[in-house]
Amino acid sequence: MELRVLRYFLTVVREESITKAAAVLHITQPTLSRQLSQMEEETGVKLFDRGTRKIKLTNEGLLLCRRAEEILQLVDKTERELLEQDEQVEGKITVGCGEIASVELLPDLFAAFHQKYPHVTFDIYTATADHVKEQMDRGLVDIGLLLEPADMEKYDFIRLDKRERWVALMRPNDPLAEKEQVTAEDLVGRPLILPRRMRVQGELASWFGDYYDDLHVLFTSNLNSNAAVMVSRGLAYSIVIEGLLSFWDRSKVVYRPLCPELASTSVLAWKHGQPFSLAATKFISHIKCFLGMEHHKI
């Protein structure tokens, strides 16, 4: 399967029309139709349901679409990195991170690095630690800012000093908002939103102790922002990392720390043995120097 044909396929998916995609690609409609038919013959599956107005993907087509996007993203990234291997340090560094307090360390890191290498740009990818690690393993993310607990066997990392405190998120007029802290007993029987990550759920289960089996978990969520929408509408309380909540509108949601305190740590990590672009290699060295490796590395 040629990369050129994968690009044709994704253009058709985006335009939802072979005719429109052919115009974008500057090829004839019969040529594009023939390429797609050959792709279906090669894969042995039907990729499109061709309707009267627009085409739709089959389940097999959806799978190919996801994989094609990943493949071409990696190809494009590799081509950029090969062009960057010269004395002029330039290119793009992809940093994956969650909505955690340690993100506040990144601006200083970026600013100091940009001062030395002004032609380097950054792409910030926001997701949970598990998803960021998946992208790191595929070579699509260079550096990950990960909330622990996380399996770090395959990564080099620096553990950060900043504590990530767990809190309960609620509406400002909620009775629990009158308390300075929230206990496990306070949350029993109330609708809750818990983090989706299984490792984190294990940490919270230990904190809730005997109360855990009596919890009413209405949702799970992978990032704070969507959970906060549910909280603001009075559907549930969300148990989240305090992270960047201080930037949020407190007329809509407020938070109270858990008692006894529950806190996590975070790490800046990169894949062990991964071939990086010159820009990413320089940035990793910059991280080690900026944060002081001897004080943070475990």
Coordinates of C-alpha atoms in Angstrom, one line a residue:
M1 CA 0.0 0.0 0.0
E2 CA 1.6 3.2 -1.2
L3 CA 1.8 6.4 0.9
R4 CA 0.5 8.4 -2.0
V5 CA -2.7 6.2 -2.1
L6 CA -3.1 6.6 1.7
R7 CA -3.1 10.4 1.2
Y8 CA -5.7 10.0 -1.6
F9 CA -7.8 7.9 0.8
L10 CA -7.7 10.5 3.6
T11 CA -8.5 13.3 1.2
V12 CA -11.7 11.4 0.1
V13 CA -12.6 10.8 3.8
R14 CA -12.1 14.5 4.5
E15 CA -14.1 15.7 1.5
E16 CA -16.7 13.0 1.7
S17 CA -16.8 13.0 -2.1
I18 CA -14.6 11.4 -4.7
T19 CA -15.3 14.2 -7.1
K20 CA -14.3 16.9 -4.6
A21 CA -11.3 15.0 -3.5
A22 CA -10.1 14.6 -7.1
A23 CA -10.3 18.4 -7.6
V24 CA -8.3 19.0 -4.4
L25 CA -5.7 16.4 -5.5
H26 CA -5.6 17.7 -9.1
I27 CA -6.2 14.3 -10.6
T28 CA -9.2 13.0 -12.6
Q29 CA -12.2 11.4 -10.9
P30 CA -11.8 8.1 -12.8
T31 CA -8.1 7.9 -11.8
L32 CA -9.0 8.4 -8.1
S33 CA -11.9 5.9 -8.2
R34 CA -9.5 3.4 -9.8
Q35 CA -6.9 3.9 -7.0
L36 CA -9.6 3.4 -4.3
S37 CA -10.9 0.3 -6.0
Q38 CA -7.3 -1.1 -6.1
M39 CA -6.9 -0.3 -2.4
E40 CA -10.0 -2.3 -1.6
E41 CA -8.8 -5.2 -3.7
E42 CA -5.4 -5.1 -2.0
T43 CA -6.9 -5.1 1.5
G44 CA -9.7 -7.5 0.7
V45 CA -12.3 -5.4 2.4
K46 CA -14.9 -2.8 1.5
L47 CA -13.7 0.6 2.7
F48 CA -16.6 2.9 1.6
D49 CA -20.4 2.9 1.5
R50 CA -21.0 5.0 -1.5
G51 CA -24.2 7.0 -1.1
T52 CA -26.0 9.2 -3.6
R53 CA -24.6 12.5 -2.1
K54 CA -21.6 11.5 -0.1
I55 CA -19.6 8.5 0.8
K56 CA -19.2 7.0 4.3
L57 CA -16.6 4.7 5.8
T58 CA -17.3 1.1 6.7
N59 CA -16.0 -0.2 10.0
E60 CA -12.9 -1.4 8.1
G61 CA -12.6 2.0 6.5
L62 CA -12.7 3.7 9.9
L63 CA -9.9 1.5 11.1
L64 CA -7.8 2.2 8.0
C65 CA -8.5 5.9 8.5
R66 CA -7.1 5.9 12.0
R67 CA -4.0 3.9 11.0
A68 CA -3.4 6.0 7.9
E69 CA -3.4 9.2 9.9
E70 CA -0.9 7.7 12.3
I71 CA 1.3 6.4 9.5
L72 CA 1.4 9.7 7.6
Q73 CA 1.9 11.7 10.7
L74 CA 4.9 9.6 11.5
V75 CA 6.2 9.8 7.9
D76 CA 5.9 13.6 7.9
K77 CA 7.6 13.9 11.3
T78 CA 10.5 11.6 10.1
E79 CA 10.9 13.7 6.9
R80 CA 11.1 16.9 8.9
E81 CA 13.6 15.4 11.3
L82 CA 15.9 14.2 8.5
L83 CA 15.9 17.7 7.1
E84 CA 16.7 19.2 10.5
Q85 CA 20.0 17.3 10.9
D86 CA 22.3 20.2 10.2
E87 CA 24.0 23.0 12.1
Q88 CA 20.9 25.1 12.1
V89 CA 18.7 23.7 14.9
E90 CA 15.1 24.1 13.8
G91 CA 11.9 22.0 13.6
K92 CA 9.1 21.1 15.9
I93 CA 9.2 19.3 19.2
T94 CA 6.0 17.6 20.4
V95 CA 5.3 17.6 24.1
G96 CA 2.5 15.6 25.6
C97 CA 1.0 16.5 29.0
G98 CA -2.1 16.3 31.1
E99 CA -4.0 19.1 32.9
I100 CA -1.7 19.1 35.9
A101 CA 0.0 21.7 38.0
S102 CA 3.5 20.8 36.6
V103 CA 2.5 22.3 33.2
E104 CA 3.4 25.6 34.9
L105 CA 7.0 24.5 34.6
L106 CA 6.8 24.3 30.8
P107 CA 6.7 28.1 29.9
D108 CA 10.1 28.7 31.6
L109 CA 11.6 25.6 29.8
F110 CA 10.2 26.7 26.5
A111 CA 11.2 30.3 26.8
A112 CA 14.8 29.5 27.8
F113 CA 15.2 27.0 25.0
H114 CA 13.6 29.4 22.4
Q115 CA 16.1 32.0 23.3
K116 CA 18.9 29.7 22.3
Y117 CA 17.1 28.1 19.3
P118 CA 14.6 30.6 18.0
H119 CA 13.8 28.5 14.9
V120 CA 12.4 25.6 17.0
T121 CA 8.6 25.5 17.6
F122 CA 6.5 23.3 19.9
D123 CA 3.4 21.3 19.6
I124 CA 1.5 20.7 22.8
Y125 CA -0.6 17.5 22.9
T126 CA -3.0 17.2 25.9
A127 CA -4.0 13.8 27.1
T128 CA -3.7 11.4 30.0
A129 CA -0.4 9.8 30.8
D130 CA -1.5 6.5 29.3
H131 CA -2.4 8.2 26.0
V132 CA 0.8 10.3 25.9
K133 CA 2.9 7.2 26.5
E134 CA 1.1 5.5 23.6
Q135 CA 2.0 8.4 21.3
M136 CA 5.6 8.3 22.7
D137 CA 5.9 4.6 21.9
R138 CA 4.7 5.3 18.3
G139 CA 7.3 8.1 17.9
L140 CA 4.6 10.8 17.6
V141 CA 5.4 12.6 20.9
D142 CA 9.0 13.4 21.9
I143 CA 8.6 14.4 25.5
G144 CA 5.9 13.5 28.0
L145 CA 4.8 15.3 31.2
L146 CA 3.2 12.3 33.0
L147 CA 1.1 12.1 36.1
E148 CA 2.2 9.1 38.3
P149 CA 1.5 6.3 38.9
A150 CA 2.9 5.2 35.6
D151 CA 5.1 2.4 34.4
M152 CA 8.4 4.0 33.5
E153 CA 10.4 0.9 32.6
K154 CA 10.9 2.0 29.0
Y155 CA 11.6 5.6 29.7
D156 CA 14.3 8.0 30.9
F157 CA 12.7 10.6 33.2
I158 CA 13.1 13.3 35.7
R159 CA 10.7 13.3 38.7
L160 CA 9.5 16.8 39.5
D161 CA 9.3 18.3 42.9
K162 CA 5.8 19.9 42.4
R163 CA 3.1 18.0 44.3
E164 CA -0.2 17.3 42.4
R165 CA -2.9 17.5 45.0
W166 CA -6.3 15.7 44.6
V167 CA -9.5 17.7 45.2
A168 CA -13.2 17.4 44.9
L169 CA -14.8 19.6 42.2
M170 CA -18.3 21.0 42.9
R171 CA -20.7 23.9 42.2
P172 CA -20.1 27.1 44.3
N173 CA -23.5 26.7 46.0
D174 CA -23.1 23.1 46.9
P175 CA -23.2 22.3 50.7
L176 CA -19.8 20.7 50.5
A177 CA -18.4 24.0 49.3
E178 CA -18.9 25.3 52.8
K179 CA -16.3 22.9 54.1
E180 CA -12.6 23.6 54.0
Q181 CA -11.8 19.9 53.2
V182 CA -13.8 16.9 51.9
T183 CA -13.5 13.5 53.5
A184 CA -14.3 10.1 52.0
E185 CA -17.4 9.8 54.1
D186 CA -18.6 13.2 52.7
L187 CA -18.7 11.6 49.3
V188 CA -20.4 8.4 50.0
G189 CA -23.8 8.1 48.2
R190 CA -23.2 11.2 46.1
P191 CA -22.8 10.9 42.3
L192 CA -19.1 11.0 41.4
I193 CA -16.9 11.3 38.4
L194 CA -13.6 9.4 38.8
P195 CA -10.6 9.4 36.5
R196 CA -10.6 6.9 33.7
R197 CA -7.1 5.7 34.3
M198 CA -7.1 2.3 36.1
R199 CA -3.8 3.0 37.9
V200 CA -5.2 6.2 39.3
Q201 CA -8.5 4.5 40.3
G202 CA -6.3 2.1 42.3
E203 CA -4.8 5.0 44.2
L204 CA -8.2 6.5 44.9
A205 CA -9.5 3.1 46.0
S206 CA -6.8 3.0 48.7
W207 CA -7.7 6.6 49.8
F208 CA -11.4 5.8 50.1
G209 CA -10.7 2.6 52.0
D210 CA -13.8 0.8 53.3
Y211 CA -16.0 3.5 51.7
Y212 CA -15.0 2.6 48.2
D213 CA -17.6 -0.1 47.7
D214 CA -20.3 2.3 48.7
L215 CA -19.4 5.0 46.1
H216 CA -21.9 6.0 43.4
V217 CA -19.7 6.4 40.3
L218 CA -21.9 8.0 37.7
F219 CA -19.1 8.8 35.2
T220 CA -15.4 8.3 34.4
S221 CA -13.5 10.9 32.5
N222 CA -10.0 11.2 31.1
L223 CA -9.5 15.0 31.5
N224 CA -10.8 17.6 34.0
S225 CA -12.4 20.0 31.5
N226 CA -15.3 17.7 30.3
A227 CA -15.9 16.5 33.8
A228 CA -16.2 20.1 35.0
V229 CA -19.1 20.7 32.5
M230 CA -21.0 17.8 34.2
V231 CA -20.2 19.3 37.6
S232 CA -21.3 22.8 36.7
R233 CA -24.7 21.3 35.6
G234 CA -25.1 19.6 39.0
L235 CA -24.8 16.0 37.7
A236 CA -22.0 14.9 39.9
Y237 CA -18.9 15.7 41.9
S238 CA -15.5 15.2 40.2
I239 CA -12.4 13.8 41.9
V240 CA -9.5 15.4 40.0
I241 CA -6.0 16.7 40.3
E242 CA -6.0 20.3 41.3
G243 CA -3.7 21.0 38.4
L244 CA -4.7 24.2 36.6
L245 CA -8.1 24.7 38.3
S246 CA -6.9 28.0 39.7
F247 CA -7.3 29.4 36.2
W248 CA -11.0 28.4 36.0
D249 CA -14.1 30.5 36.5
R250 CA -15.0 30.1 40.2
S251 CA -18.5 31.3 39.6
K252 CA -19.2 28.0 37.9
V253 CA -17.1 25.4 39.8
V254 CA -15.0 25.4 43.0
Y255 CA -12.9 22.7 44.6
R256 CA -11.9 21.5 48.1
P257 CA -8.9 19.4 48.9
L258 CA -9.4 15.8 50.0
C259 CA -8.8 15.0 53.7
P260 CA -6.5 13.3 54.6
E261 CA -4.5 14.8 51.8
L262 CA -3.8 12.8 48.7
A263 CA -1.1 13.9 46.4
S264 CA 0.7 12.5 43.3
T265 CA 4.0 13.3 41.6
S266 CA 4.8 13.8 37.9
V267 CA 7.7 13.2 35.6
L268 CA 9.2 14.6 32.4
A269 CA 10.0 11.6 30.3
W270 CA 11.3 10.5 26.9
K271 CA 11.5 7.0 25.4
H272 CA 14.8 5.2 26.2
G273 CA 16.8 4.5 23.1
Q274 CA 14.5 6.5 20.8
P275 CA 16.2 8.2 17.8
F276 CA 15.3 11.9 18.2
S277 CA 15.6 14.9 15.9
L278 CA 18.4 17.3 16.6
A279 CA 15.9 19.8 18.1
A280 CA 14.4 17.2 20.4
T281 CA 17.9 15.9 21.4
K282 CA 19.0 19.5 22.3
F283 CA 15.7 20.0 24.2
I284 CA 16.3 16.9 26.3
S285 CA 19.8 18.1 27.2
H286 CA 18.2 21.5 28.0
I287 CA 15.7 19.8 30.3
K288 CA 18.4 18.0 32.2
C289 CA 20.4 21.2 32.7
F290 CA 17.5 23.4 33.4
L291 CA 15.9 21.2 36.1
G292 CA 19.2 19.9 37.6
M293 CA 19.3 16.1 36.8
E294 CA 21.2 15.2 40.0
H295 CA 18.3 16.6 42.1
H296 CA 15.4 15.0 40.2
K297 CA 16.5 11.8 38.5
I298 CA 15.4 8.5 40.2

